[in-house]
Amino acid sequence: AAAHELGTPLGTIALVARELRHEVPAESPLRADIDLLGEQAARCREILSGLARRPEGVDPFARQSLPQLIESAAAPHRKREIGFRLAPAGEGPAPLPAHAPEIVHGLSNLIQNAFDFARSEVAVEVGWGEAECRVAIRDDGPGIPYDVLSAIGEPYLSTKNEGEGMGLGLFIAQTLLERTGAAIAFGNRRAAGGAVVGAEVVVTWPRQEFEAGAAAP
């Protein structure tokens, strides 16, 4: 449902970008922005296409516990040179979300971003109680610049040296996870002396909504 709803306005953006590209001269300073808009729209379509596909061999009716879901979300992004640590802890049995691709893909984008910036390790802490479920994704990279924090989640913001659309992935993650009733907080971790030692993203759900599946739009 989310992929379909996002696909309609995305198609409009792609169409407008193509029309602008034909109308704006190649030497115009706006041309680079128009090209970027078209490229990012194409990448977004690829992300949504992946969201609409069910991984081969996955039972569409199977329910994974929250720690198992994190393992599934992290699996495509694991790197030999970057460690991965999953720390589950909660009161009673782990929550079982209803089948919700938005949760898997949203968390997968956040974990991918952590691996892209980590120096040596990505850690995910998973907690739950009677009222709430919580996932904290941490890396030991350079952290999020102060002036970027207020704008994080915008679809075309990028702080990657290689120019990849970091912001697009976070925007998609935020959109998908908020649809499931989640609240998301971005920030930096600091050492005792105040130095930034990595980035942190905390995602929380009311447990009842998490186990009921995606929230209604």
Backbone as a ProteinNet text record, in pm:
[ID]
protein_1_A
[PRIMARY]
AAAHELGTPLGTIALVARELRHEVPAESPLRADIDLLGEQAARCREILSGLARRPEGVDPFARQSLPQLIESAAAPHRKREIGFRLAPAGEGPAPLPAHAPEIVHGLSNLIQNAFDFARSEVAVEVGWGEAECRVAIRDDGPGIPYDVLSAIGEPYLSTKNEGEGMGLGLFIAQTLLERTGAAIAFGNRRAAGGAVVGAEVVVTWPRQEFEAGAAAP
[TERTIARY]
82.9	0	86.3	189.4	275.9	347.7	396.6	467.5	375.9	250.5	155.9	126.4	102	67.4	183	305.7	421.5	452.7	416.2	448.5	377.7	255.2	179.5	243.3	269.8	337.4	478.9	543.7	679.4	679.5	578.6	567.5	550.3	474.4	456	587.5	664.7	794.7	887.1	890.4	976.3	935.4	803.9	754.8	793.1	774	809.7	959.8	1040.2	1185.8	1224.9	1160.6	1191.5	1154	1037.7	994.3	1088.4	1129	1221.2	1355.4	1399.5	1528.9	1527.5	1413.2	1403	1394.7	1340.2	1317	1433.9	1512.6	1622.7	1750.6	1819.7	1943.8	2049.2	2132.3	2234.6	2331.4	2355.7	2451.1	2389	2259.7	2192.9	2241.3	2258.9	2299.1	2191.8	2069.6	1962.2	1967.8	2045	2044.1	2092.1	2195.1	2247.2	2141.7	2065.5	1960.4	1849.7	1815.4	1711.3	1756.6	1883	1936.5	1934.8	1973.1	1973.5	1832.7	1735.5	1596.6	1552.5	1586.3	1550.4	1620	1749.9	1825.4	1770.5	1739.6	1689.3	1548.6	1467.9	1334.5	1346.1	1443	1464.5	1508.6	1597.7	1643.3	1527.9	1443.6	1329.1	1235	1217.7	1132.9	1191.7	1324.5	1388.5	1362.4	1370.1	1344.5	1200.8	1106.8	966.5	938.3	1007.6	992.5	1037.9	1149.4	1197.2	1100.1	1035.1	938.1	818.8	780.9	663.8	692	820.4	855.2	873.2	826.2	847.8	973.8	1069.2	1191	1159.9	1238.7	1217.9	1231.8	1136.9	1144.1	1085.3	1033.5	977.7	828.5	783.9	642.3	568.4	472.9	405.1	321.4	292.5	210.8	294.3	424.5	511.7	524.7	537.8	558.4	691.1	776.6	905.4	897.2	971.4	982.8	1064.5	1059.8	1132.6	1282.2	1351.9	1494.1	1517.8	1431	1445.7	1425.8	1333.2	1307.2	1429.6	1498.2	1620.4	1727.3	1741.4	1838.5	1807.3	1679.6	1640.3	1669	1643.5	1665.6	1813.9	1898.2	2042.2	2115.8	2062.3	2135.1	2189.1	2112.8	2165.9	2280.9	2302.2	2399.2	2522.8	2529.4	2644	2772.1	2878.8	3008.9	3113.9	3204.7	3307.4	3392.1	3420.6	3509.5	3437.4	3305.2	3227	3155.1	3179.1	3112.2	2965	2886.5	2744	2707	2643.7	2606	2457.9	2383.7	2241.4	2220.3	2159.6	2139.8	1990.9	1921	1778.9	1759.5	1666.2	1635.3	1495.4	1412.9	1277.9	1207.4	1087.7	1004.8	910.5	925	837.7	875.9	787.7	816.9	837.9	923.4	947.4	821	794.3	674.7	680.9	564.3	551.8	469.8	535.9	459.4	379.2	262.6	189.5	272.2	245.1	322.9	316.8	429.9	435.8	567.3	569.8	693.9	751.6	663.6	712.4	813.6	790.9	882	1017.3	1016.6	1142.4	1221.2	1155.6	1226.4	1270.2	1187.9	1226.8	1349.3	1348.4	1464.2	1585.5	1562.7	1673.4	1745.6	1671.1	1734.4	1817	1765.2	1839.1	1966.1	1956.5	2073.9	2176.4	2129.6	2221.7	2299.6	2232.1	2299.7	2405.5	2374.1	2471.3	2595.1	2576.4	2691	2772.9	2706.6	2778.4	2872.7	2837	2917.7	3003.8	2976.4	3050.3	3197.7	3282.1	3425.3	3454.5	3391.4	3421.9	3302.4	3193.7	3083.4	2949.8	2846.6	2707.6	2643.2	2576.6	2510.1	2361.7	2278.8	2134.4	2084.3	2027.7	1966.7	1815.5	1757.1	1613.6	1553.8	1453.4	1390	1238.5	1171.1	1025.5	971.5	851.1	777.7	631.1	545	402.1	347.7	404.5	346.8	423.5	551.6	634	735.9	770.5	882.4	982.4	1111.4	1214.1	1331.8	1379.1	1497.6	1593.9	1716.9	1820.2	1932.8	1958.7	2061.9	2178.5	2296.8	2412.6	2531.3	2608.2	2733.2	2845.9	2969.5	3084.8	3151.6	3070.4	3119.8	3137.5	3144.3	3171.3	3053	2935.7	2818.5	2750.7	2641.4	2563	2598.4	2643.8	2677.4	2559.1	2589.6	2484.4	2387.3	2439.5	2352	2269.7	2302.7	2228.6	2114.8	2132.3	2032.9	1893.1	1884.5	1753.4	1686.2	1766.3	1710.3	1709.7	1753.8	1764.6	1626.4	1621.4	1493.8	1442.3	1502.8	1465.7	1515.4	1436.2	1468.6	1594.3	1647.8	1764.5	1885.9	1878.9	1994.6	2098.6	2227.4	2332.2	2457	2514.8	2643.3	2747.7	2715.8	2812.3	2912.4	3040	3143.7	3125.6	3077.1	3062	2936.2	2860.1	2745.5	2619.7	2617.4	2497.6	2388.9	2263.3	2151.4	2119.6	2200.8	2175	2036.4	2003.3	1876.8	1756.6	1766.6	1654	1622.4	1725.5	1703	1640.1	1687.2	1630.9	1488.3	1461.9	1327.1	1230	1271.2	1187.1	1165.8	1274	1262.9	1166.1	1181	1095.3	949.4	924.7	788.5	725.3	799.9	746.2	721.2	818	805.4	697.9	685.2	581.1	441.8	429.6	301.3	263.3	360.8	333	314.1	307.9	288.1	414.8	530.3	659	689.1	767.9	830.1	980.2	1046.6	1188.5	1265.3	1378	1464.8	1606.7	1665.1	1802.4	1891.7	2012.7	2104	2244.9	2332.4	2471.5	2501.4	2591	2640.9	2769.5	2789.3	2907.1	2983.2	3114.6	3199.8	3189.1	3252.2	3246	3296.1	3394.9	3448.3	3368.7	3263.8	3178.4	3202.3	3307.5	3336.9	3233.2	3195.6	3100.3	3167.5	3102.1	3159.7	3070.5	2972.1	2886.9	2746.1	2668.5	2529.2	2436.8	2315.9	2216.8	2079	2003.2	1863.4	1779.9	1679.7	1593.4	1451.4	1398.1	1262.8	1178.1	1064.2	976.5	834.1	767.1	626.9	547.5	422.2	331.9	317.7	333	336.7	209.4	97.3	-28.4	-29.7	17.6	21.6	124.6	238.4	343.9	295.2	225.1	179	54.3	-10.8	-128.7	-90.5	35.9	80.3	77.2	83.9	91.4	-32.4	-8.8	-119.4	-197.2	-321.7	-401.4	-351.6	-357.2	-308.5	-394.6
-120.1	0	125	125.5	243.7	265	156.2	168.2	224.5	180.1	229	376.8	416.1	554.7	649	606.6	690.3	693.2	587.8	580.2	684.4	721.7	818.3	956.9	1018.1	1148.7	1140.1	1026.5	1010.7	1015.1	953.6	959	1101	1181.1	1321.7	1397.5	1372.5	1438.4	1402.9	1274.6	1231.4	1297.4	1309.4	1372.2	1519.7	1590.5	1732.7	1750.7	1662.3	1671.2	1654.2	1560.9	1540.7	1662.9	1721.8	1839.8	1957.8	1975.4	2084.6	2065	1941.9	1914.5	1954.9	1937.1	1976	2127.7	2196.3	2340.1	2424.3	2371.4	2449.2	2425.2	2531	2515.1	2436.2	2363.8	2280.4	2361.2	2487.6	2570.8	2638.7	2621	2684.5	2624	2707.2	2654.2	2563.9	2571.7	2486.5	2344.9	2326	2197.1	2083.6	2110.4	2006.8	1964.9	2062.1	2029.5	1947.1	1981.3	1907	1763.7	1748.8	1614.3	1532.6	1597.1	1528	1484.3	1571.3	1538.1	1413.7	1408.7	1292	1165.7	1176.4	1059.9	1006	1097.5	1053.4	996.7	1051.5	995.4	852.2	828.9	693.7	599.4	647.4	562.7	531.8	630.9	609.9	504.7	506.2	405.3	265.2	254.6	125.1	77	170.7	135.3	86.5	158.3	120.8	-11.6	-35.4	-162.6	-278	-256.4	-357.7	-379	-271.2	-281.5	-366.5	-356.1	-428.5	-576.5	-612.6	-752.4	-826.9	-948.7	-1034.6	-1116.2	-1115.9	-1194.8	-1340.8	-1399.9	-1538.5	-1631.5	-1721.9	-1821.1	-1775.3	-1651.4	-1601.1	-1631.1	-1691.3	-1720.9	-1591.3	-1550.1	-1422.5	-1421.7	-1540.3	-1546	-1568.6	-1583.2	-1606.3	-1479.2	-1496	-1381.3	-1399.8	-1299.3	-1302.3	-1220.8	-1262.7	-1179.7	-1055.9	-955.1	-831.3	-855.6	-933.4	-959.8	-1031.3	-1126.3	-1195.4	-1099.1	-1007.3	-908.2	-819.9	-783.1	-703	-780.3	-907.8	-990.8	-991.5	-1003.5	-1003.3	-869.1	-760.7	-627.3	-598.1	-653.7	-625.5	-713.7	-832.2	-931.8	-880.5	-804.1	-761.5	-662	-603.1	-493.9	-530.3	-654.3	-695.6	-688	-639.5	-627.6	-699.3	-766.1	-842.4	-752.4	-630.1	-541.4	-463.3	-471.2	-399.3	-500.5	-493	-583.5	-549.2	-648.7	-627	-692.8	-614.4	-666	-639	-742.9	-730.8	-764.8	-672.6	-691.6	-681.5	-795.7	-793	-806.2	-730.8	-738.7	-683.4	-758.9	-710.1	-787.9	-741.9	-805.1	-904	-1032	-1132.9	-1168.1	-1239.7	-1282.3	-1161.9	-1181	-1074.1	-1049.1	-922.9	-891.3	-952	-987.7	-1044.3	-948.4	-870.4	-777.6	-852.9	-800.1	-854.4	-830.9	-907	-893.6	-749.1	-679.7	-538.9	-511.8	-518.3	-491.5	-354.5	-258.8	-124.5	-126	-211.5	-217.8	-272.2	-382.9	-443.8	-347.9	-288	-200.3	-70.4	-18.1	103.5	81.4	-25.8	-56.7	-92.4	-160.1	-197	-73.6	30.1	153.4	220.2	221	282	203	70.1	-13.3	0.4	7.8	28.3	158	263.9	391.7	380.8	307	288.2	214.6	109.6	37.3	126.2	213	300.2	396.4	437.2	537.1	479.3	356.2	297.5	278.4	296.6	268.3	120.6	65.4	-73.5	-153.8	-88.1	-165.3	-93.4	-173.3	-129.4	-211	-143.5	-211.6	-176.6	-276.9	-255.6	-310.3	-222.5	-263.5	-269.4	-379.9	-401.5	-422	-342.9	-355.1	-354.4	-414.5	-416.1	-435.3	-387	-404.6	-420.3	-405.9	-421.8	-310.5	-190.4	-75.6	-32.5	-69.3	-7.8	-106.2	-86.4	-155.9	-49.8	-82.7	17.7	-46	21	-21.8	96.2	77.7	181.5	131.9	204.1	167.1	263.3	210	294.9	253.9	353.3	325.1	402.8	371.3	442	528.4	586.4	674.6	816.9	912.9	1052.6	1125	1063.1	1129.6	1218.7	1278.4	1364.9	1509.9	1588.3	1728.6	1803.4	1897.3	1970.4	2037.9	2099.1	2172	2078.7	1950.4	1852.8	1791.4	1784.8	1718.9	1777.7	1910.7	1973.5	1944.3	1904.6	1879.2	1731.6	1645.4	1504.1	1446.9	1357.9	1304.5	1371.2	1484.8	1545.5	1455.3	1437.3	1333.8	1354.3	1478	1495.5	1547.3	1546.4	1581.9	1471.8	1507.3	1405.6	1456	1370.9	1403.9	1301	1212.2	1111.3	1171.9	1144.6	1197.3	1151.1	1027.9	975.7	1027.7	1113	1176.7	1092.6	979.7	898.2	966.9	932.6	1000.9	948.3	980.2	938.3	982.7	1109.1	1163.7	1093.1	1044.3	974.5	847.4	770.6	648.4	676.1	781.8	816.4	867.3	942.5	992.9	877.1	779.2	662.4	585.2	566	493.8	563.7	693.9	770.5	760.6	774.3	767	631.1	524.4	390	359.3	391.8	356.7	438.8	565.7	647.1	595.9	534.5	474.7	358.3	296.6	183.7	228.2	358.5	410.8	444.2	439.5	462.8	611.1	641.3	773.1	754.1	846.2	831.1	952.8	928.3	1036.3	1011.9	1113.7	1107.1	1187.9	1139.1	1213.2	1157.4	1210.6	1165.9	1111.5	1015.1	964.7	1039	1065.7	1141.7	1068.7	1084.3	1029.9	1118.2	1074.1	1149.3	1291.9	1312.4	1446.7	1531.2	1474.8	1551	1526.4	1453	1427.1	1331.5	1357.3	1270.5	1137.7	1027.1	894.3	809.7	872.2	798.9	854.1	803.2	844.3	742.3	786.8	700.1	734	631.3	647.8	559.3	618.2	543.6	541.9	422	403.4	339.2	398.9	344.1	329.9	225.3	201.5	175.9	216.9	159.1	10.2	-76.2	-220.2	-267.8	-213	-256.6	-228.6	-110.6	-78	-163.3	-187.6	-267	-407.8	-467.7	-604.8	-612.3	-496.9	-495.1	-475	-434.3	-411.6	-264.7	-233.7	-95.6	-19.3	103.1	189	231.8	262.9	313.4	450	485.8	615.7	727
0	0	0	84.7	91	-40.7	-101.4	-228.7	-335.4	-336.9	-437.4	-415.8	-290.7	-262.2	-292	-262.6	-291.3	-440.1	-511	-652.8	-736	-699.3	-779.3	-778.4	-661.8	-665	-718.4	-699.7	-751.9	-904	-966.4	-1111.5	-1160.8	-1085.5	-1122.3	-1113.8	-1008.9	-993.3	-1108.9	-1145.3	-1255.5	-1386.3	-1410	-1532.7	-1538.3	-1427.1	-1423	-1443.5	-1384.2	-1400.7	-1547	-1615.7	-1757.7	-1840.5	-1810.8	-1885.8	-1861.4	-1735.9	-1703.8	-1773.3	-1781.9	-1845.1	-1992.2	-2057.8	-2198.6	-2215.7	-2114.8	-2126.4	-2076.9	-1984.7	-1925.6	-2005.4	-2046.9	-2124.7	-2047	-2120.5	-2057.9	-1973.5	-2011.3	-1937.9	-1816.3	-1794.5	-1680.8	-1549.7	-1445	-1313.6	-1252.3	-1304.9	-1253.5	-1310.2	-1417.5	-1486	-1394.7	-1314.8	-1224.9	-1123.1	-1070.8	-974.6	-1039.8	-1163.4	-1234.6	-1260.7	-1302.3	-1325.1	-1196.2	-1084	-954.8	-916.9	-942.2	-911.3	-987.3	-1116.7	-1196.3	-1149.5	-1116.6	-1071.1	-939.3	-848	-717.6	-728.6	-820.3	-842.9	-894	-983.6	-1036	-924.5	-837.4	-726.4	-631.9	-610.1	-522.1	-580	-711.1	-775.1	-754.1	-757.8	-733.8	-591.3	-496.1	-356.5	-339.8	-399.8	-388.1	-458.3	-568.9	-638.9	-549.8	-478.9	-385.3	-270.9	-227.6	-118.8	-159.9	-287.7	-336.1	-357.8	-368.4	-392.4	-261.1	-255.5	-138.9	-161.8	-67.4	-85.5	-115.8	-205.3	-245.4	-125.4	-111.4	-5	126.9	133.2	258.1	262.7	369.1	387.3	417.4	332.1	354.9	481.2	538	658.4	784.5	766.6	881.6	964.1	1095.3	1183.2	1254.7	1246.5	1313.4	1440.9	1541.6	1660.8	1625.8	1711.6	1683.6	1664.5	1750	1724.2	1591.3	1555.7	1427.5	1311	1327.4	1223.5	1201.6	1310.3	1298.3	1222.6	1250.9	1178.5	1029.1	994.2	853.3	788	860.5	805.5	786.7	875.2	869.1	769.6	742.2	662.8	529.6	449.7	319.2	328.6	446.1	458.5	540.1	588	669.2	587	651.2	585.3	669	601.8	672.9	762.3	715.4	790.2	899.8	905	1005.7	1093.9	1224.9	1316.5	1332.4	1371.1	1395.5	1527.7	1613.9	1746	1769.5	1800.8	1831	1977.2	2051.2	2195.1	2227.9	2231.7	2267.9	2418.5	2472.6	2615.5	2636.7	2705.7	2729.3	2837.4	2868.9	2970.8	2903.7	2934.5	2877.7	2735.1	2664.2	2526.9	2434.7	2334.9	2237.8	2156.4	2122.5	2044	1904.7	1853	1719.1	1633.9	1548.8	1464.8	1360.1	1326.7	1213.6	1088.1	981.5	857.8	811	813.8	775.8	704.4	571.3	497.4	526.8	563.6	593.3	707.1	806.3	920.5	876.9	802	758	669.7	571.3	478.3	545.6	635.9	705.9	792.9	873	956.8	871.6	759.4	671.2	618.8	581.7	534	643.7	766.2	876.8	908.1	905.6	932.8	821.2	696.9	584.6	601.9	642.5	662.4	771.8	878.9	986.9	936.5	856.9	800.8	707.3	632	538.2	609.5	732.4	802.4	914	956.5	1069	1035.4	1138.1	1122.9	1149.4	1254.3	1288.5	1337.7	1381.5	1438.6	1425.5	1403.7	1413.3	1524.8	1616.2	1727.2	1725.9	1746.9	1753.6	1886.3	1966.6	2093.1	2074.3	2115.1	2099.8	2238.3	2270.7	2401.2	2389	2486.6	2484.4	2624.6	2642.7	2766.7	2732.8	2830.8	2805.2	2716.9	2728	2658.5	2534.4	2522.8	2418.4	2362	2234.3	2169.8	2125.7	2134.5	2106	2033.2	1928.5	1855	1848.1	1895.3	1889.2	1799.4	1691.2	1593.8	1610.1	1639.6	1668.2	1581.5	1537.5	1467	1533.6	1496.6	1552.9	1445.8	1359.8	1254.8	1302.8	1210.1	1245.4	1307.3	1308	1363.1	1260.9	1302.6	1214.9	1245.6	1146.6	1171.8	1232.3	1320	1391.3	1295.8	1189.4	1097.6	1009.6	1010.9	931.5	1013.2	1144.5	1228.8	1211.5	1199.8	1189.1	1056.2	956.4	823	787.2	877.2	842.4	813.8	718	674.1	549	508.8	381.6	269.4	162.7	64.6	-16.7	-27.7	-113.4	-38.5	93.4	174	165.2	151.1	146.9	216.4	303	364.5	326.4	232.7	190.4	94.3	116.4	28.6	-114.5	-131.6	-266.1	-333.8	-265.2	-326.4	-331.6	-264	-264.4	-183	-213	-149.1	-11.8	83.6	221	264.7	234	280.2	223.5	100.6	40.1	117.5	153	229.3	364.9	432.2	562.5	548.7	441.8	416.8	395.7	314.1	290.3	420.5	497.6	624.4	718.8	729.9	819.5	776.2	646	593.9	622.6	593.5	612.8	759.9	845.7	987	1056.9	1020.9	1083.5	1047.6	930.9	892.1	983.2	1046.3	1135.2	1280	1301.8	1436	1510.6	1442.9	1509.4	1525.3	1627.4	1644.1	1626.8	1555.2	1522.6	1571.3	1637.9	1685.7	1634.9	1570.2	1521.1	1614.4	1640.5	1726.3	1719.3	1804.5	1813	1951.9	1957.6	2085.1	2118.6	2245.8	2288	2398.1	2394.8	2500	2623.6	2732.6	2857.9	2841.2	2754.3	2733.2	2637	2578.9	2488.8	2341.3	2306.9	2165.8	2106.5	1982.1	1912.5	1879.3	1913.9	1889	1798.2	1736.7	1644.1	1640.9	1546.4	1531.8	1597.3	1626.5	1689.1	1634.1	1600.7	1561.2	1652.9	1716.3	1808.3	1751.7	1736.7	1684	1793.2	1823.1	1926.9	1873.4	1919.5	1885.3	2012.4	2018.3	2117.2	2084	2181.4	2150.9	2080.9	2121.3	2061	1910.8	1869.4	1726.9	1654.3	1719.2	1655.8	1624.1	1717.8	1697.2	1609.8	1588.9	1501.7	1356.3	1329.6	1193	1159.4	1028.9	982	1024.4	1069.3	1107.9	984.8	1003.4	891.5	852	721.4	677.4	730.8
[MASK]
+++++++++++++++++++++++++++++++++++++++++++++++++++++++++++++++++++++++++++++++++++++++++++++++++++++++++++++++++++++++++++++++++++++++++++++++++++++++++++++++++++++++++++++++++++++++++++++++++++++++++++++++++++++++++

